[in-house]
Amino acid sequence: MARPKVGEIDRSSSADKVEKILQGAMQEFLAHGYAGTSMDRVAEAAGVSKATVYSHFQDKEGLFKALIEKLARKRFHSILGTQPLKGEPYMVLRGLAATALDQMVNDQEYQAFERLLMGESARFPELAQVFIHSIAKPAIETISKYIASCSELNIPDPEATARILIGSLVHFVITQEIMHGKDIMPMEGDRLIDALTHLIVNCAD
Amino acid sequence: MARPKVGEIDRSSSADKVEKILQGAMQEFLAHGYAGTSMDRVAEAAGVSKATVYSHFQDKEGLFKALIEKLARKRFHSILGTQPLKGEPYMVLRGLAATALDQMVNDQEYQAFERLLMGESARFPELAQVFIHSIAKPAIETISKYIASCSELNIPDPEATARILIGSLVHFVITQEIMHGKDIMPMEGDRLIDALTHLIVNCAD
DNA sequence: GTCTATATTATGATAGAC
DNA sequence: GTCTATCATAATATAGAC
């Protein structure tokens, strides 16, 4: 608990409180969704009073939007860690797919974020678009450019192919982890990666 | 409005009421999610009193589960309409992908269903698994078997390849339609289908 | 079986003390 | 700036009349 004990002086600054509120909001919104989260619980999780939450954020919607934008910015900087992305196509694509899949499968926060954004994408379309703009689009562009740069692959449509690569991986995480399909239709991630790289690398006419 | 006017006798049977309640529940839950839906609004949308809703369903959770299971059963019977799935691979796979993509893109109810299940998959994991079991798994198996039956394609892992096909299509619908990405990173569905069929058909060693 | 009316609790948001 | 206490509303669920 960062909250000071009774009798102690709370030395946390206003900026600290904002950060604590956003932390509490993250915990609650990621776990229970927008409508399922109450401002009382956010305040409790943050270790501040509800009035303090409202003094820093206009209302529940404003807090939610601030949180999503913060999370999107954070994710933007951790997409495949700015690898050089040069070298022999088979190994590069394989490493790329393996790294991305491993990160998504082992990152519960990512999965909760994806769940939240999809679930709220009807009520908050502009927040879903923040995700598209700052995460999905850059990822597609990066891979698309790499594929286009590999003339020996002879890929007619690099962008569509990049979407197949990313879409296969993300959908695998959605079905296996997010929607809890791994017990019902189990499959090793390596099989997907093998099949993907095989398709992309071995189809040069 | 199916609701009888004042002074008229309500001749709807009990079974009719159950159906009306499920209709109202579908409208509300698909639009506002689980926590965002109130039983008052469900009753209003169904044209019955709230007490009637509770007389047919134990509680909000019971109504929600009954609805999701009904929708999953309904979708189970409309997956690619039991096509024969025989013939020359390139045309069969192309037709399959085009039909599936067209159906998903133009079916708002499907998109809302997917959104709802993903959004609630943390709170109701068993309902997400109903979806996996009755929709995702059969689709993968059908396509997997077809791919395996085409020996001329020489695909090393038909099931992984089927997941790539379906995953690419579903993820395309998720990014473009459900998450409203089509204005930000537009792309014709035909390009995805061309790239997919090219990869699968032209990679025989 | 179905309705109206109500009990009870939880929620978003704010007033006022310090 | 932050807290406690509170308001007004909306939610789940049920009691009791017909």
Coordinates of N, CA and C in Angstrom, one line a residue, chain B:
Chain B
M1 N -45.3 -3.0 -33.4 CA -45.4 -3.4 -32.0 C -46.3 -4.6 -31.9
A2 N -45.8 -5.7 -31.3 CA -46.6 -6.9 -31.1 C -47.5 -6.7 -29.8
R3 N -47.2 -5.7 -29.0 CA -47.9 -5.5 -27.8 C -49.3 -5.1 -28.0
P4 N -50.3 -5.8 -27.3 CA -51.7 -5.4 -27.6 C -52.0 -4.0 -27.1
K5 N -52.9 -3.4 -27.8 CA -53.4 -2.0 -27.3 C -54.1 -2.1 -26.0
V6 N -54.3 -1.0 -25.4 CA -55.1 -0.9 -24.1 C -56.5 -1.4 -24.4
G7 N -57.0 -2.3 -23.6 CA -58.3 -2.8 -23.8 C -58.3 -4.1 -24.5
E8 N -57.3 -4.4 -25.3 CA -57.2 -5.6 -26.1 C -56.8 -6.7 -25.1
I9 N -57.1 -8.0 -25.5 CA -56.6 -9.1 -24.7 C -55.3 -9.6 -25.3
D10 N -54.3 -9.8 -24.4 CA -53.0 -10.3 -24.8 C -53.2 -11.8 -25.0
R11 N -53.2 -12.2 -26.3 CA -53.3 -13.6 -26.6 C -52.0 -14.4 -26.8
S12 N -50.9 -13.7 -26.5 CA -49.6 -14.4 -26.7 C -49.4 -15.4 -25.6
S13 N -49.0 -16.6 -26.0 CA -48.8 -17.6 -25.1 C -47.5 -17.4 -24.2
S14 N -47.3 -18.3 -23.3 CA -46.1 -18.2 -22.5 C -44.8 -18.4 -23.3
A15 N -44.9 -19.3 -24.2 CA -43.7 -19.5 -25.1 C -43.4 -18.3 -25.9
D16 N -44.5 -17.7 -26.4 CA -44.3 -16.4 -27.1 C -43.6 -15.4 -26.3
K17 N -43.9 -15.3 -25.0 CA -43.3 -14.3 -24.2 C -41.8 -14.6 -24.0
V18 N -41.5 -15.9 -23.8 CA -40.1 -16.2 -23.7 C -39.3 -15.8 -25.0
E19 N -39.9 -16.0 -26.1 CA -39.3 -15.6 -27.4 C -39.2 -14.1 -27.4
K20 N -40.2 -13.4 -27.0 CA -40.1 -11.9 -27.0 C -39.1 -11.4 -26.1
I21 N -39.0 -12.0 -24.9 CA -37.9 -11.6 -23.9 C -36.5 -11.8 -24.5
L22 N -36.3 -13.0 -25.2 CA -35.0 -13.3 -25.8 C -34.7 -12.3 -26.9
Q23 N -35.7 -11.9 -27.6 CA -35.5 -10.9 -28.7 C -35.1 -9.5 -28.1
G24 N -35.8 -9.1 -27.0 CA -35.5 -7.9 -26.3 C -34.1 -8.0 -25.7
A25 N -33.8 -9.1 -25.1 CA -32.5 -9.3 -24.5 C -31.4 -9.2 -25.6
M26 N -31.7 -9.8 -26.7 CA -30.7 -9.8 -27.8 C -30.4 -8.3 -28.2
Q27 N -31.4 -7.6 -28.4 CA -31.3 -6.2 -28.8 C -30.4 -5.4 -27.8
E28 N -30.7 -5.6 -26.6 CA -30.0 -4.8 -25.5 C -28.6 -5.3 -25.2
F29 N -28.5 -6.6 -25.1 CA -27.1 -7.1 -24.7 C -26.2 -6.9 -25.9
L30 N -26.6 -7.1 -27.1 CA -25.7 -6.9 -28.3 C -25.3 -5.4 -28.4
A31 N -26.2 -4.5 -28.0 CA -25.9 -3.1 -28.2 C -25.1 -2.5 -27.0
H32 N -25.4 -3.0 -25.8 CA -24.7 -2.4 -24.6 C -23.9 -3.3 -23.8
G33 N -23.7 -4.5 -24.1 CA -22.9 -5.4 -23.3 C -23.7 -5.9 -22.1
Y34 N -23.0 -6.8 -21.3 CA -23.7 -7.4 -20.1 C -23.9 -6.3 -19.1
A35 N -22.9 -5.7 -18.5 CA -23.1 -4.7 -17.4 C -23.8 -3.5 -17.9
G36 N -23.7 -3.2 -19.2 CA -24.4 -2.0 -19.6 C -25.9 -2.1 -19.9
T37 N -26.4 -3.3 -19.8 CA -27.8 -3.6 -20.0 C -28.6 -3.7 -18.7
S38 N -29.7 -3.1 -18.7 CA -30.5 -3.2 -17.5 C -31.8 -4.0 -17.8
M39 N -32.2 -4.7 -16.8 CA -33.4 -5.6 -16.9 C -34.6 -4.8 -17.2
D40 N -34.7 -3.5 -16.7 CA -35.8 -2.6 -17.1 C -35.9 -2.5 -18.6
R41 N -34.8 -2.2 -19.2 CA -34.7 -2.0 -20.7 C -35.0 -3.2 -21.5
V42 N -34.5 -4.4 -21.0 CA -34.8 -5.6 -21.6 C -36.4 -5.8 -21.6
A43 N -37.0 -5.6 -20.4 CA -38.4 -5.8 -20.3 C -39.1 -4.9 -21.3
E44 N -38.7 -3.6 -21.3 CA -39.3 -2.6 -22.2 C -39.2 -3.0 -23.7
A45 N -38.0 -3.4 -24.1 CA -37.7 -3.8 -25.4 C -38.6 -5.1 -25.8
A46 N -38.8 -5.9 -24.8 CA -39.6 -7.2 -25.1 C -41.1 -6.9 -25.0
G47 N -41.5 -5.8 -24.5 CA -42.9 -5.5 -24.4 C -43.6 -6.3 -23.3
V48 N -42.8 -6.6 -22.2 CA -43.4 -7.3 -21.1 C -43.0 -6.6 -19.8
S49 N -43.5 -7.0 -18.7 CA -43.1 -6.3 -17.4 C -41.8 -7.0 -16.9
K50 N -41.1 -6.3 -16.1 CA -39.9 -6.9 -15.6 C -40.1 -8.2 -14.8
A51 N -41.2 -8.2 -14.0 CA -41.6 -9.4 -13.3 C -41.7 -10.6 -14.2
T52 N -42.3 -10.4 -15.4 CA -42.4 -11.5 -16.3 C -41.1 -12.0 -16.7
V53 N -40.1 -11.1 -17.0 CA -38.8 -11.6 -17.3 C -38.2 -12.5 -16.2
Y54 N -38.4 -12.1 -15.0 CA -37.9 -12.8 -13.9 C -38.7 -14.1 -13.6
S55 N -39.9 -14.2 -14.1 CA -40.6 -15.4 -14.0 C -40.2 -16.5 -14.9
H56 N -39.5 -16.1 -16.0 CA -39.1 -17.0 -17.0 C -37.6 -17.3 -17.0
F57 N -36.8 -16.4 -16.4 CA -35.4 -16.6 -16.2 C -35.0 -16.2 -14.8
Q58 N -34.0 -17.0 -14.3 CA -33.7 -16.9 -12.9 C -33.2 -15.5 -12.5
D59 N -32.3 -15.0 -13.3 CA -31.7 -13.7 -13.0 C -31.1 -13.2 -14.3
K60 N -30.4 -12.0 -14.2 CA -29.8 -11.4 -15.3 C -28.8 -12.3 -16.0
E61 N -28.0 -13.0 -15.1 CA -27.0 -13.9 -15.6 C -27.6 -15.1 -16.4
G62 N -28.7 -15.6 -15.8 CA -29.3 -16.7 -16.5 C -29.9 -16.3 -17.8
L63 N -30.5 -15.2 -17.9 CA -31.0 -14.7 -19.2 C -29.9 -14.5 -20.2
F64 N -28.8 -13.9 -19.8 CA -27.6 -13.7 -20.6 C -27.1 -15.0 -21.2
K65 N -26.9 -16.0 -20.3 CA -26.4 -17.3 -20.8 C -27.4 -18.0 -21.8
A66 N -28.7 -17.9 -21.5 CA -29.6 -18.5 -22.4 C -29.6 -17.8 -23.7
L67 N -29.4 -16.5 -23.7 CA -29.3 -15.8 -25.0 C -28.1 -16.2 -25.8
I68 N -26.9 -16.2 -25.2 CA -25.7 -16.5 -25.9 C -25.8 -17.9 -26.4
E69 N -26.3 -18.9 -25.7 CA -26.4 -20.2 -26.1 C -27.3 -20.3 -27.3
K70 N -28.4 -19.6 -27.3 CA -29.3 -19.6 -28.4 C -28.7 -19.0 -29.7
L71 N -28.0 -17.9 -29.5 CA -27.3 -17.3 -30.7 C -26.2 -18.2 -31.2
A72 N -25.5 -18.9 -30.3 CA -24.5 -19.8 -30.8 C -25.1 -20.9 -31.6
R73 N -26.2 -21.5 -31.1 CA -26.9 -22.5 -31.9 C -27.3 -22.0 -33.3
K74 N -27.9 -20.9 -33.3 CA -28.3 -20.3 -34.5 C -27.2 -20.1 -35.5
R75 N -26.0 -19.6 -35.1 CA -24.9 -19.3 -35.9 C -24.3 -20.7 -36.4
F76 N -24.3 -21.7 -35.6 CA -23.8 -23.0 -35.9 C -24.4 -23.5 -37.2
H77 N -25.6 -23.2 -37.5 CA -26.3 -23.7 -38.7 C -26.1 -22.8 -39.9
S78 N -25.4 -21.7 -39.7 CA -25.3 -20.8 -40.9 C -23.9 -20.6 -41.3
I79 N -23.0 -21.5 -40.9 CA -21.6 -21.4 -41.3 C -21.4 -21.9 -42.7
L80 N -21.3 -21.0 -43.6 CA -21.0 -21.3 -45.0 C -22.0 -22.3 -45.6
G81 N -23.2 -22.3 -45.0 CA -24.3 -23.0 -45.5 C -24.1 -24.4 -46.1
T82 N -23.3 -25.2 -45.4 CA -23.1 -26.6 -45.8 C -22.9 -26.8 -47.3
Q83 N -21.9 -26.1 -47.8 CA -21.5 -26.3 -49.2 C -20.8 -27.7 -49.3
P84 N -20.9 -28.2 -50.6 CA -20.3 -29.5 -50.8 C -18.7 -29.5 -50.6
L85 N -18.1 -28.4 -50.9 CA -16.6 -28.2 -50.7 C -15.9 -29.3 -51.5
K86 N -16.2 -29.4 -52.8 CA -15.4 -30.2 -53.7 C -15.1 -29.5 -55.0
G87 N -14.0 -29.8 -55.5 CA -13.6 -29.2 -56.8 C -12.2 -28.7 -56.8
E88 N -11.9 -28.0 -57.8 CA -10.5 -27.5 -58.0 C -10.2 -26.5 -56.8
P89 N -9.0 -26.8 -56.1 CA -8.7 -26.0 -54.9 C -8.7 -24.5 -55.0
Y90 N -8.1 -24.0 -56.1 CA -8.1 -22.5 -56.2 C -9.5 -21.9 -56.2
M91 N -10.4 -22.5 -56.9 CA -11.7 -21.9 -57.0 C -12.5 -22.2 -55.7
V92 N -12.4 -23.3 -55.1 CA -13.1 -23.7 -53.9 C -12.6 -22.8 -52.8
L93 N -11.3 -22.6 -52.6 CA -10.8 -21.8 -51.5 C -11.2 -20.3 -51.7
R94 N -11.1 -19.9 -53.0 CA -11.5 -18.5 -53.3 C -12.9 -18.3 -53.0
G95 N -13.8 -19.2 -53.4 CA -15.2 -19.0 -53.1 C -15.5 -19.1 -51.6
L96 N -14.9 -20.0 -51.0 CA -15.0 -20.1 -49.5 C -14.7 -18.8 -48.8
A97 N -13.5 -18.3 -49.1 CA -13.0 -17.0 -48.5 C -13.9 -15.9 -48.8
A98 N -14.3 -15.8 -50.1 CA -15.1 -14.6 -50.5 C -16.5 -14.7 -49.8
T99 N -17.1 -15.9 -49.8 CA -18.4 -16.0 -49.1 C -18.3 -15.7 -47.7
A100 N -17.3 -16.2 -47.0 CA -17.2 -16.0 -45.5 C -17.0 -14.5 -45.2
L101 N -16.1 -13.9 -46.0 CA -15.8 -12.5 -45.8 C -17.0 -11.6 -46.0
D102 N -17.7 -11.9 -47.1 CA -18.9 -11.1 -47.5 C -19.9 -11.3 -46.4
Q103 N -20.1 -12.5 -45.9 CA -21.2 -12.7 -44.8 C -20.8 -11.9 -43.6
M104 N -19.5 -12.0 -43.2 CA -19.1 -11.3 -41.9 C -19.2 -9.8 -42.0
V105 N -18.8 -9.3 -43.2 CA -18.7 -7.8 -43.4 C -20.1 -7.2 -43.4
N106 N -21.1 -8.0 -43.9 CA -22.4 -7.4 -44.1 C -23.4 -7.9 -43.0
D107 N -22.9 -8.5 -42.0 CA -23.8 -9.0 -40.9 C -23.5 -8.3 -39.6
Q108 N -24.3 -7.2 -39.3 CA -24.0 -6.4 -38.1 C -24.3 -7.3 -36.9
E109 N -25.2 -8.2 -37.0 CA -25.5 -9.0 -35.8 C -24.3 -9.9 -35.5
Y110 N -23.7 -10.5 -36.5 CA -22.5 -11.3 -36.2 C -21.4 -10.4 -35.6
Q111 N -21.2 -9.2 -36.1 CA -20.1 -8.4 -35.5 C -20.4 -8.0 -34.1
A112 N -21.7 -7.7 -33.8 CA -22.1 -7.4 -32.4 C -21.9 -8.6 -31.5
F113 N -22.2 -9.8 -32.0 CA -22.0 -11.0 -31.3 C -20.6 -11.2 -30.9
E114 N -19.7 -11.1 -31.9 CA -18.3 -11.3 -31.7 C -17.8 -10.3 -30.6
R115 N -18.2 -9.0 -30.8 CA -17.8 -8.0 -29.8 C -18.2 -8.3 -28.4
L116 N -19.5 -8.7 -28.3 CA -20.0 -9.1 -27.0 C -19.2 -10.2 -26.4
L117 N -19.0 -11.3 -27.1 CA -18.3 -12.5 -26.6 C -16.9 -12.2 -26.2
M118 N -16.2 -11.4 -27.0 CA -14.8 -11.0 -26.7 C -14.8 -10.1 -25.4
G119 N -15.7 -9.2 -25.4 CA -15.7 -8.3 -24.3 C -16.1 -8.9 -23.0
E120 N -16.9 -10.0 -23.0 CA -17.3 -10.6 -21.8 C -16.5 -11.9 -21.5
S121 N -15.5 -12.2 -22.3 CA -14.9 -13.5 -22.2 C -14.0 -13.7 -20.9
A122 N -13.8 -12.6 -20.2 CA -13.1 -12.7 -18.9 C -14.2 -13.0 -17.8
R123 N -15.3 -12.4 -17.9 CA -16.4 -12.6 -16.9 C -17.1 -14.0 -17.2
F124 N -17.3 -14.3 -18.4 CA -18.0 -15.5 -18.8 C -17.2 -16.4 -19.7
P125 N -16.1 -17.0 -19.2 CA -15.2 -17.8 -20.0 C -16.0 -19.0 -20.6
E126 N -16.9 -19.6 -19.9 CA -17.6 -20.7 -20.4 C -18.5 -20.4 -21.7
L127 N -18.9 -19.1 -21.7 CA -19.7 -18.7 -22.9 C -18.8 -18.5 -24.1
A128 N -17.6 -18.0 -23.9 CA -16.6 -17.9 -25.0 C -16.3 -19.2 -25.5
Q129 N -16.3 -20.2 -24.6 CA -16.0 -21.6 -25.0 C -17.1 -22.2 -25.8
V130 N -18.3 -21.8 -25.5 CA -19.5 -22.3 -26.3 C -19.3 -21.8 -27.7
F131 N -18.9 -20.6 -27.9 CA -18.6 -20.0 -29.2 C -17.5 -20.8 -29.9
I132 N -16.4 -21.0 -29.2 CA -15.3 -21.8 -29.8 C -15.8 -23.2 -30.3
H133 N -16.5 -23.8 -29.4 CA -16.9 -25.2 -29.6 C -17.9 -25.3 -30.8
S134 N -18.9 -24.4 -30.8 CA -19.9 -24.6 -31.8 C -19.7 -23.8 -33.1
I135 N -18.8 -22.9 -33.1 CA -18.6 -22.1 -34.4 C -17.1 -22.2 -34.9
A136 N -16.2 -21.8 -34.0 CA -14.8 -21.7 -34.5 C -14.2 -23.1 -34.8
K137 N -14.5 -24.0 -33.9 CA -13.9 -25.4 -34.1 C -14.5 -26.1 -35.3
P138 N -15.8 -26.1 -35.5 CA -16.3 -26.8 -36.7 C -15.8 -26.1 -38.0
A139 N -15.7 -24.8 -38.0 CA -15.2 -24.1 -39.2 C -13.8 -24.5 -39.6
I140 N -12.9 -24.6 -38.5 CA -11.5 -25.0 -38.7 C -11.5 -26.4 -39.2
E141 N -12.3 -27.3 -38.6 CA -12.2 -28.7 -39.0 C -12.7 -28.9 -40.4
T142 N -13.7 -28.2 -40.8 CA -14.2 -28.4 -42.2 C -13.2 -28.0 -43.2
I143 N -12.6 -26.8 -43.0 CA -11.6 -26.3 -44.0 C -10.3 -27.2 -43.9
S144 N -10.0 -27.6 -42.7 CA -8.8 -28.4 -42.5 C -8.9 -29.7 -43.3
K145 N -10.1 -30.3 -43.2 CA -10.3 -31.6 -43.9 C -10.2 -31.4 -45.4
Y146 N -10.8 -30.3 -45.9 CA -10.8 -30.0 -47.3 C -9.3 -29.9 -47.8
I147 N -8.6 -29.1 -47.1 CA -7.2 -28.8 -47.5 C -6.4 -30.1 -47.5
A148 N -6.6 -31.0 -46.5 CA -5.9 -32.2 -46.4 C -6.3 -33.1 -47.5
S149 N -7.5 -33.0 -48.0 CA -8.0 -33.9 -49.1 C -7.4 -33.5 -50.5
C150 N -6.8 -32.3 -50.6 CA -6.2 -31.8 -51.8 C -4.7 -32.2 -51.8
S151 N -4.4 -33.4 -52.2 CA -3.0 -33.8 -52.2 C -2.1 -33.0 -53.1
E152 N -2.7 -32.5 -54.1 CA -1.9 -31.7 -55.1 C -1.4 -30.4 -54.4
L153 N -2.0 -29.9 -53.3 CA -1.6 -28.7 -52.7 C -0.3 -29.0 -51.9
N154 N -0.1 -30.2 -51.4 CA 1.1 -30.6 -50.7 C 1.3 -29.7 -49.5
I155 N 0.2 -29.5 -48.7 CA 0.3 -28.7 -47.5 C 0.8 -29.6 -46.3
P156 N 1.9 -29.2 -45.6 CA 2.4 -30.0 -44.6 C 1.5 -30.1 -43.3
D157 N 0.8 -29.0 -43.0 CA 0.0 -28.9 -41.8 C -1.4 -28.3 -42.2
P158 N -2.3 -29.1 -42.6 CA -3.6 -28.6 -43.0 C -4.4 -27.8 -41.9
E159 N -4.3 -28.3 -40.7 CA -5.0 -27.6 -39.6 C -4.5 -26.2 -39.4
A160 N -3.1 -26.1 -39.3 CA -2.5 -24.8 -39.1 C -2.8 -23.9 -40.3
T161 N -2.9 -24.4 -41.5 CA -3.2 -23.6 -42.7 C -4.6 -23.2 -42.7
A162 N -5.5 -24.0 -42.2 CA -6.9 -23.6 -42.1 C -7.1 -22.5 -41.1
R163 N -6.3 -22.5 -40.0 CA -6.3 -21.4 -39.0 C -5.8 -20.2 -39.6
I164 N -4.8 -20.2 -40.5 CA -4.3 -19.0 -41.1 C -5.4 -18.4 -42.0
L165 N -6.0 -19.3 -42.8 CA -7.1 -18.8 -43.6 C -8.2 -18.1 -42.8
I166 N -8.7 -18.8 -41.9 CA -9.8 -18.2 -41.1 C -9.4 -17.0 -40.3
G167 N -8.2 -17.2 -39.6 CA -7.7 -16.1 -38.8 C -7.5 -14.8 -39.6
S168 N -7.0 -14.9 -40.8 CA -6.8 -13.7 -41.6 C -8.1 -13.0 -41.9
L169 N -9.1 -13.8 -42.3 CA -10.4 -13.3 -42.6 C -11.1 -12.7 -41.4
V170 N -11.1 -13.4 -40.3 CA -11.8 -12.8 -39.1 C -11.1 -11.6 -38.6
H171 N -9.8 -11.7 -38.6 CA -9.0 -10.5 -38.1 C -9.2 -9.3 -39.0
F172 N -9.4 -9.5 -40.3 CA -9.7 -8.4 -41.2 C -11.0 -7.8 -40.9
V173 N -12.0 -8.6 -40.6 CA -13.3 -8.0 -40.2 C -13.2 -7.3 -38.8
I174 N -12.4 -7.8 -37.9 CA -12.2 -7.2 -36.6 C -11.6 -5.8 -36.8
T175 N -10.5 -5.7 -37.5 CA -9.8 -4.4 -37.7 C -10.6 -3.5 -38.5
Q176 N -11.2 -3.9 -39.6 CA -11.8 -3.0 -40.6 C -13.2 -2.6 -40.1
E177 N -14.0 -3.5 -39.6 CA -15.4 -3.2 -39.3 C -15.6 -3.0 -37.8
I178 N -15.3 -4.0 -37.0 CA -15.6 -4.0 -35.6 C -14.8 -2.9 -34.9
M179 N -13.5 -2.7 -35.2 CA -12.7 -1.7 -34.6 C -12.7 -0.4 -35.4
H180 N -13.5 -0.3 -36.5 CA -13.6 0.9 -37.3 C -12.3 1.3 -37.9
G181 N -11.5 0.4 -38.4 CA -10.3 0.7 -39.0 C -10.4 1.0 -40.5
K182 N -11.5 0.9 -41.1 CA -11.5 1.0 -42.6 C -11.3 2.4 -43.1
D183 N -11.6 3.4 -42.2 CA -11.3 4.8 -42.7 C -9.8 5.1 -42.5
I184 N -9.1 4.4 -41.5 CA -7.8 4.8 -41.2 C -6.8 4.0 -42.0
M185 N -7.1 2.7 -42.3 CA -6.2 1.9 -43.1 C -7.0 1.0 -44.0
P186 N -7.6 1.7 -45.0 CA -8.6 1.0 -45.9 C -7.9 -0.1 -46.8
M187 N -8.7 -1.1 -47.1 CA -8.2 -2.1 -48.0 C -9.3 -2.9 -48.5
E188 N -9.3 -3.2 -49.8 CA -10.3 -4.0 -50.4 C -10.2 -5.5 -49.9
G189 N -11.3 -6.1 -49.6 CA -11.3 -7.5 -49.2 C -10.8 -8.4 -50.2
D190 N -11.0 -8.0 -51.5 CA -10.5 -8.9 -52.6 C -8.9 -9.0 -52.6
R191 N -8.3 -8.0 -52.1 CA -6.8 -8.1 -52.1 C -6.4 -9.1 -51.1
L192 N -7.1 -9.2 -50.0 CA -6.8 -10.2 -49.0 C -7.0 -11.6 -49.5
I193 N -8.2 -11.7 -50.2 CA -8.5 -13.0 -50.7 C -7.5 -13.5 -51.8
D194 N -7.2 -12.6 -52.7 CA -6.2 -12.9 -53.7 C -4.9 -13.4 -53.1
A195 N -4.4 -12.6 -52.1 CA -3.1 -12.9 -51.4 C -3.2 -14.3 -50.7
L196 N -4.3 -14.5 -50.1 CA -4.5 -15.8 -49.3 C -4.5 -17.0 -50.3
T197 N -5.3 -16.9 -51.3 CA -5.4 -18.1 -52.3 C -4.0 -18.2 -53.0
H198 N -3.4 -17.1 -53.3 CA -2.1 -17.2 -53.9 C -1.1 -18.0 -53.0
L199 N -1.1 -17.6 -51.7 CA -0.1 -18.2 -50.8 C -0.4 -19.7 -50.7
I200 N -1.7 -20.1 -50.5 CA -2.0 -21.5 -50.3 C -1.8 -22.3 -51.5
V201 N -2.3 -21.8 -52.7 CA -2.3 -22.6 -53.9 C -0.9 -22.7 -54.5
N202 N -0.1 -21.6 -54.5 CA 1.1 -21.5 -55.2 C 2.4 -21.9 -54.4
C203 N 2.2 -22.6 -53.3 CA 3.4 -22.8 -52.5 C 3.8 -24.3 -52.5
A204 N 3.1 -25.1 -53.4 CA 3.5 -26.5 -53.5 C 4.9 -26.5 -54.0
D205 N 5.8 -27.1 -53.3 CA 7.2 -27.1 -53.6 C 7.5 -27.5 -55.0

